[in-house]
PDB file of C-alpha atoms in Angstrom:
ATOM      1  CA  UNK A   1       8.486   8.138 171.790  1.00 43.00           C
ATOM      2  CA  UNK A   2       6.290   6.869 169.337  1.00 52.00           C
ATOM      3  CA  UNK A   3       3.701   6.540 170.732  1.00 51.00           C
ATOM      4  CA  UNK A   4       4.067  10.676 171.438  1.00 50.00           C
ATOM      5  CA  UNK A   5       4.223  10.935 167.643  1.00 54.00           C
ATOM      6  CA  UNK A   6       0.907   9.167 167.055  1.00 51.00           C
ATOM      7  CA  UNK A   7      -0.898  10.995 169.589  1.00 55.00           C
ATOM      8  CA  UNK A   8       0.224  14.808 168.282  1.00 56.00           C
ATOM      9  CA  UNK A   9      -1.047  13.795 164.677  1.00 65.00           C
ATOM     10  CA  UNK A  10      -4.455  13.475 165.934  1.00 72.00           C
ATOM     11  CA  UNK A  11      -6.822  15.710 164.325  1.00 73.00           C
ATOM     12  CA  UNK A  12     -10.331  16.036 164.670  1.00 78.00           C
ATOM     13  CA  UNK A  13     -12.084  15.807 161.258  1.00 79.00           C
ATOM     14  CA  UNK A  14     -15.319  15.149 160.574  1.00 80.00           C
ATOM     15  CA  UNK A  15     -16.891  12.719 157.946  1.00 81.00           C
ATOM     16  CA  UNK A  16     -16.971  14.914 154.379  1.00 86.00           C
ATOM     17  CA  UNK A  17     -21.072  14.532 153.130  1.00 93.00           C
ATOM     18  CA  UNK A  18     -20.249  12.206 149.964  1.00 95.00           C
ATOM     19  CA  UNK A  19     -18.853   9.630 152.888  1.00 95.00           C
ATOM     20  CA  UNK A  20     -21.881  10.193 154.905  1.00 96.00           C
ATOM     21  CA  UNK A  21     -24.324   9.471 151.526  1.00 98.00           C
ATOM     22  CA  UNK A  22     -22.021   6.777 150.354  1.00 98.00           C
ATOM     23  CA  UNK A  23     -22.640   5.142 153.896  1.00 98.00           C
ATOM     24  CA  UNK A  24     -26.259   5.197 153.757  1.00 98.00           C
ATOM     25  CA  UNK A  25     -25.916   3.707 149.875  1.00 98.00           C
ATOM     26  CA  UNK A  26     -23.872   0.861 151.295  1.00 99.00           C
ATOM     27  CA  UNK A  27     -25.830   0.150 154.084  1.00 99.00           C
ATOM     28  CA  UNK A  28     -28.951   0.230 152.177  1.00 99.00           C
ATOM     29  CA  UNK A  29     -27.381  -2.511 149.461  1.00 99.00           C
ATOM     30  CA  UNK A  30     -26.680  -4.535 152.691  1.00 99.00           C
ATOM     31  CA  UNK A  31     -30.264  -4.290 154.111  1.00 99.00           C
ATOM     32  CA  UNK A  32     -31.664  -4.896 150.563  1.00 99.00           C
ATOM     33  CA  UNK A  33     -29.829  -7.964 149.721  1.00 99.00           C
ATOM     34  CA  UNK A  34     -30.645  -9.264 153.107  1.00 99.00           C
ATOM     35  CA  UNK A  35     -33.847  -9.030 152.756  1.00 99.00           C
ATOM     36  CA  UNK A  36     -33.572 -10.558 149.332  1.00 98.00           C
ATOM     37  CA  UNK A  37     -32.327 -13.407 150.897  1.00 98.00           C
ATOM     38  CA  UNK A  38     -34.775 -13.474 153.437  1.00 98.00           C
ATOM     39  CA  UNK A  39     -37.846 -13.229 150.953  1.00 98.00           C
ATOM     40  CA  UNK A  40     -36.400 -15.977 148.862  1.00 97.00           C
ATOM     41  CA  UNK A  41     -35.191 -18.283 151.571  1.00 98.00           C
ATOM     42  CA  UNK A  42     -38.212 -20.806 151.079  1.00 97.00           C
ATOM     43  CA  UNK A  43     -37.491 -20.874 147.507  1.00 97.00           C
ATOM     44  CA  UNK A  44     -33.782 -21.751 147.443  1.00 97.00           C
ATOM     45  CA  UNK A  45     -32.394 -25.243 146.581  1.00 97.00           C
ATOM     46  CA  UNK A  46     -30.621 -27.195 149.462  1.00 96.00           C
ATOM     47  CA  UNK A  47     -27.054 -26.146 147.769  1.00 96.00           C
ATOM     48  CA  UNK A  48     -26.461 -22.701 146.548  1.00 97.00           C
ATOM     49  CA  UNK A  49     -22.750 -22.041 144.989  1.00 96.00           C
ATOM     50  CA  UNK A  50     -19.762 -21.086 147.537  1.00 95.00           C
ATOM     51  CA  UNK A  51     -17.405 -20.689 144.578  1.00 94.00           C
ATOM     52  CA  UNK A  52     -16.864 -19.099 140.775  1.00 92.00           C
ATOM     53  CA  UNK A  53     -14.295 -19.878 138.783  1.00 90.00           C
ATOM     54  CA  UNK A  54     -12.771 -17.568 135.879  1.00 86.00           C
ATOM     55  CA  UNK A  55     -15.688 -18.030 133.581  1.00 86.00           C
ATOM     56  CA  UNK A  56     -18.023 -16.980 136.233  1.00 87.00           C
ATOM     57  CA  UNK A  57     -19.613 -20.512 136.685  1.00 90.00           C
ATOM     58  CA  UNK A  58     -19.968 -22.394 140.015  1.00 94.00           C
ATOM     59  CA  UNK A  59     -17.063 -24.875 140.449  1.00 93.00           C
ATOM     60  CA  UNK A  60     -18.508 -25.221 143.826  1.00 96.00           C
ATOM     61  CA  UNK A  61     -21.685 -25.865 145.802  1.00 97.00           C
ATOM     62  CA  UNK A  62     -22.750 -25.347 149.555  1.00 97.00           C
ATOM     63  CA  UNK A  63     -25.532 -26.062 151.679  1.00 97.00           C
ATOM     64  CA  UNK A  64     -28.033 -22.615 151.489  1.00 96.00           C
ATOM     65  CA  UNK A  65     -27.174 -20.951 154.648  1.00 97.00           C
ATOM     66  CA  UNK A  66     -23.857 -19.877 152.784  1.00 97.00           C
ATOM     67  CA  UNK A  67     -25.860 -17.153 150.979  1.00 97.00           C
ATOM     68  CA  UNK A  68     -25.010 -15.090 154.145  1.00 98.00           C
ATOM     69  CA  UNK A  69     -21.477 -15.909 153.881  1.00 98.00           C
ATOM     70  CA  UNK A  70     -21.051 -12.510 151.615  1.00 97.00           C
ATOM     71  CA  UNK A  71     -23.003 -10.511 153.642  1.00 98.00           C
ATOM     72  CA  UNK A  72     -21.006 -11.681 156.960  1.00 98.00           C
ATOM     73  CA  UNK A  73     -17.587 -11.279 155.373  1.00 98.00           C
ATOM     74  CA  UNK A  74     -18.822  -7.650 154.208  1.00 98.00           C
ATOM     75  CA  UNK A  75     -20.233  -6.132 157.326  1.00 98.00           C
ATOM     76  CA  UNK A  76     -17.175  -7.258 159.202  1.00 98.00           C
ATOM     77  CA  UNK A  77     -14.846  -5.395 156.075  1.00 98.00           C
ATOM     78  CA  UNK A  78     -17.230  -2.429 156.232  1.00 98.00           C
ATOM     79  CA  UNK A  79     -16.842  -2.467 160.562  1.00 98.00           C
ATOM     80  CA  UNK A  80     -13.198  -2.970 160.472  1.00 97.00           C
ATOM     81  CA  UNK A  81     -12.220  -0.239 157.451  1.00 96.00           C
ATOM     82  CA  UNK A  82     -14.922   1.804 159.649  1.00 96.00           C
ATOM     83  CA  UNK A  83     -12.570   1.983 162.293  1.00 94.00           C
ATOM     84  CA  UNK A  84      -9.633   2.399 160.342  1.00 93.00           C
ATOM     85  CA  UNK A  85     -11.351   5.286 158.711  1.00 93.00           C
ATOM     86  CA  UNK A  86     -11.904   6.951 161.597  1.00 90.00           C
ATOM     87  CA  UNK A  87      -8.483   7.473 162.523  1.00 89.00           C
ATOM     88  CA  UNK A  88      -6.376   8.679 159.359  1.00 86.00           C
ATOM     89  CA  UNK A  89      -3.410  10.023 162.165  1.00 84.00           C
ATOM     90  CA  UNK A  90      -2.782   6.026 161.911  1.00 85.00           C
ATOM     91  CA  UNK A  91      -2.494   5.847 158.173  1.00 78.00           C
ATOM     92  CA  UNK A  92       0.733   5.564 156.270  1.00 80.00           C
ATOM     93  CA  UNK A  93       1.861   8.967 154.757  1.00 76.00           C
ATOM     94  CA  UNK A  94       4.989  10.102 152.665  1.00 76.00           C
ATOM     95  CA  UNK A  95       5.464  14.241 152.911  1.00 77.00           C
ATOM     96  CA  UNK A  96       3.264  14.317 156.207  1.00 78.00           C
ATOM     97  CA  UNK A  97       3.598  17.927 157.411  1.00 82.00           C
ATOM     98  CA  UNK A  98       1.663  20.207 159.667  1.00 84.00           C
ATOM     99  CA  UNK A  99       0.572  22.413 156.639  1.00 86.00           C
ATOM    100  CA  UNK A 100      -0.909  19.795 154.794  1.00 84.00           C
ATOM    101  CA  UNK A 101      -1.971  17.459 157.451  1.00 84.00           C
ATOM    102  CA  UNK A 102      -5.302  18.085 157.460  1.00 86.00           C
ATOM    103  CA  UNK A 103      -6.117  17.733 153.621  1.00 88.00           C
ATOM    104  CA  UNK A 104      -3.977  14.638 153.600  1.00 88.00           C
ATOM    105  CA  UNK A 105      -6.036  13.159 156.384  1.00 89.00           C
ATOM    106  CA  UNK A 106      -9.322  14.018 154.843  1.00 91.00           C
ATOM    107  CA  UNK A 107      -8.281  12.398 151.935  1.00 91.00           C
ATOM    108  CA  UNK A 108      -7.361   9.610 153.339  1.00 90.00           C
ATOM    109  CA  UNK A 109     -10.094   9.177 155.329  1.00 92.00           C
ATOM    110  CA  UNK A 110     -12.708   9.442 151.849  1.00 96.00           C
ATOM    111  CA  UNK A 111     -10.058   6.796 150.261  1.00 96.00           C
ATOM    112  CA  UNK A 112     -11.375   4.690 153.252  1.00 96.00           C
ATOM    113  CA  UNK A 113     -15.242   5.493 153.357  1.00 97.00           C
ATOM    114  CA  UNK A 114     -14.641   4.428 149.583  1.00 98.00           C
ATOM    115  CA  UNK A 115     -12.676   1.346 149.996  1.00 98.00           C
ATOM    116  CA  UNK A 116     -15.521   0.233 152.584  1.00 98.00           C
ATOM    117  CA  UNK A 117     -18.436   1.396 151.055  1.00 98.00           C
ATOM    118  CA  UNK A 118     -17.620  -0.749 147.644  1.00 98.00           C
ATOM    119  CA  UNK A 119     -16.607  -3.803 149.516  1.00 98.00           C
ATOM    120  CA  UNK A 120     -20.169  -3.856 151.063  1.00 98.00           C
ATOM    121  CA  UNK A 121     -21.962  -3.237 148.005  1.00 98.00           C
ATOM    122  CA  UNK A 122     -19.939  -5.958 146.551  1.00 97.00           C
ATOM    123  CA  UNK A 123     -20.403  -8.528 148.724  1.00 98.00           C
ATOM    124  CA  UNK A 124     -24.099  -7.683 148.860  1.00 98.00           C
ATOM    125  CA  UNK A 125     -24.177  -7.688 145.445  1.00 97.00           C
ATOM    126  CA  UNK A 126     -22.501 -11.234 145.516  1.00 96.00           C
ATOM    127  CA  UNK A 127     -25.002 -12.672 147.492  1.00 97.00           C
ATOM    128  CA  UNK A 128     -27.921 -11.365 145.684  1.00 97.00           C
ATOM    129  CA  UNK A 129     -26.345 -12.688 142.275  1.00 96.00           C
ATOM    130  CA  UNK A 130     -25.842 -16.295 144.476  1.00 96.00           C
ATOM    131  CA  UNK A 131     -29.154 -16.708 144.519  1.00 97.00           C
ATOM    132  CA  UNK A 132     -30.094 -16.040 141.023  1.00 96.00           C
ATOM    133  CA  UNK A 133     -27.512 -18.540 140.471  1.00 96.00           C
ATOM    134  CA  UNK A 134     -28.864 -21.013 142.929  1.00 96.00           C
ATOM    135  CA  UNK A 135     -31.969 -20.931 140.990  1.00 96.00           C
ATOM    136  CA  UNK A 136     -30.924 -21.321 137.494  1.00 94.00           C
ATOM    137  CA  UNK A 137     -31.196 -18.085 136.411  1.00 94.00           C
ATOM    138  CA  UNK A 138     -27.922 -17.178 135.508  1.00 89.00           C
ATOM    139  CA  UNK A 139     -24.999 -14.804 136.315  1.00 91.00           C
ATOM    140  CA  UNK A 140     -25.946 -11.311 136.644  1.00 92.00           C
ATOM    141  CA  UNK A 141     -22.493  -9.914 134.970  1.00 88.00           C
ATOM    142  CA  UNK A 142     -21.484 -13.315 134.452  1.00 84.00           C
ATOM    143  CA  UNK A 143     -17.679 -13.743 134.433  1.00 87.00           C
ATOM    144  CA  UNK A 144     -17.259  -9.964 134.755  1.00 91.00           C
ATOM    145  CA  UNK A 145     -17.408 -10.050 138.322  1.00 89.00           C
ATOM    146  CA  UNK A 146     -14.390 -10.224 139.510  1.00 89.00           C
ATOM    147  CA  UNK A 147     -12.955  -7.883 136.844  1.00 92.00           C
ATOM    148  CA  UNK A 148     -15.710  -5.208 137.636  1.00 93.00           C
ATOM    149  CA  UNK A 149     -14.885  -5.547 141.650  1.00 94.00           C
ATOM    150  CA  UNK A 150     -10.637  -5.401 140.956  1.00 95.00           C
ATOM    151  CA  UNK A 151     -11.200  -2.524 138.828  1.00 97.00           C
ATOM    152  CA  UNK A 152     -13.779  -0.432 141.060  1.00 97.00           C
ATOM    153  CA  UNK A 153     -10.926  -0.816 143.888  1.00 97.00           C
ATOM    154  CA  UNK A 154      -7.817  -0.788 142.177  1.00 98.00           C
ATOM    155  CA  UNK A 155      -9.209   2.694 140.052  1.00 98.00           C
ATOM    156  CA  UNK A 156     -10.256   3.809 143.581  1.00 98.00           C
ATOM    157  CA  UNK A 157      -6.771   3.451 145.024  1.00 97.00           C
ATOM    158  CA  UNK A 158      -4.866   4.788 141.667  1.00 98.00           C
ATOM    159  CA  UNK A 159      -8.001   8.036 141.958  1.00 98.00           C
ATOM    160  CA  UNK A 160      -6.568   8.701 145.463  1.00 95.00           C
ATOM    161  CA  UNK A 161      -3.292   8.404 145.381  1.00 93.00           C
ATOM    162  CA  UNK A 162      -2.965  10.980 142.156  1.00 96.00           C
ATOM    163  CA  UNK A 163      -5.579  13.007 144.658  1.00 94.00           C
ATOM    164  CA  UNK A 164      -2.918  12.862 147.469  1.00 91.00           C
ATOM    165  CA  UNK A 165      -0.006  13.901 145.336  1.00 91.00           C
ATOM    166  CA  UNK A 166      -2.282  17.019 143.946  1.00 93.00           C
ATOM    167  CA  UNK A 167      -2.752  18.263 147.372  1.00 89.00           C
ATOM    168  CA  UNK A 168      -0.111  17.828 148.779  1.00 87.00           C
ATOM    169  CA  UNK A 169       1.062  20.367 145.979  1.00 85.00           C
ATOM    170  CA  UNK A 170      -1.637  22.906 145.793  1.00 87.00           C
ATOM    171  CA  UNK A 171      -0.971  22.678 149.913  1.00 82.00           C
ATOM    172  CA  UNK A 172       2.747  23.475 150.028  1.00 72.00           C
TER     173      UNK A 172
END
C-alpha cells in the first residue's frame, strides 16, 4: 500500500539551471583543491592536522595522506545527497497535494543541489586550508570555520523552508 503511494508521487522534473551551474562550481572546487593537494604533496610535512578545536587551531595531527580525508568524506556527501536529490517523491512533505506537487518537489530538489553543492565546497575548502596549516601558514578564516559552514547550511535550510511555505500558498 505504501509502496503504491510512493510510486504515484513520482514526477519527472528536471534539474532547474542554478542546480546545474552550482554543480559545475562544486565540482570544480573539488578538482581544484585536489589538485592543490597534488601540486603540494612533495612539500607537505609528514603530519598535517586531522582536527580543530574552537579557536580554529590543530588539537590534532595525522600522517599527510589525511589531506584527502575532506575530499573523500565530501564526494561521498555530494554522491549520496545526489541521489537523494534526484528523487524529491521520497522527501518528507507537510500539505503534499497534487496542485502543488510539482513546485514543492522542485523546491525540494534545489534545497538538495544546495545542501550538496556547499558540503563539497566545504570540505574542499577544508582540505585546501589543511595544508596551509600543515605548512605554517596559518588558518585561512581561522576559527570562523565552523561558524561560516553552520551558518551557510542552517540559512540554507531556514531560506527553503520559508520558500516551501510561500509556495505552497501562492499554489493553493
Amino acid at each position: 500500500m505504501e509502496a503504491d503511494k510512493v510510486e504515484k508521487n513520482k514526477l519527472k522534473i528536471n534539474s532547474p539551471k542554478i542546480g546545474i551551474y552550482f554543480n559545475i562550481v562544486a565540482i570544480l572546487s573539488f578538482i581544484i583543491a585536489l589538485s592543490f593537494i597534488l601540486i603540494n604533496w612533495s612539500t607537505l610535512p609528514d603530519k598535517v592536522p586531522s582536527h580543530y578545536n574552537l579557536a580554529g587551531e590543530p588539537d590534532k595531527w595525522s600522517d599527510r595522506w589525511f589531506v584527502f580525508v575532506p575530499l573523500m568524506i565530501g564526494i561521498f556527501l555530494w554522491f549520496s545527497l545526489q541521489i537523494v536529490e534526484t528523487r524529491p517523491h521520497l522527501h518528507n512533505y507537510s500539505g503534499l497535494t497534487e496542485k502543488n506537487r510539482e513546485v514543492l518537489f522542485k523546491n525540494s530538489m534545489l534545497l538538495m543541489n544546495f545542501i550538496k553543492n556547499e558540503m563539497l565546497i566545504y570540505f574542499s575548502f577544508s582540505a585546501i586550508n589543511d595544508i596551509y596549516v600543515a605548512k605554517g601558514k596559518g588558518s585561512i578564516v581561522g576559527p570562523w570555520d565552523l561558524l561560516i559552514f553552520s551558518v551557510m547550511i542552517i540559512g540554507t535550510i531556514i531560506i527553503f523552508v520559508v520558500r516551501s511555505v510561500r509556495l505552497k500558498k501562492e499554489v493553493s
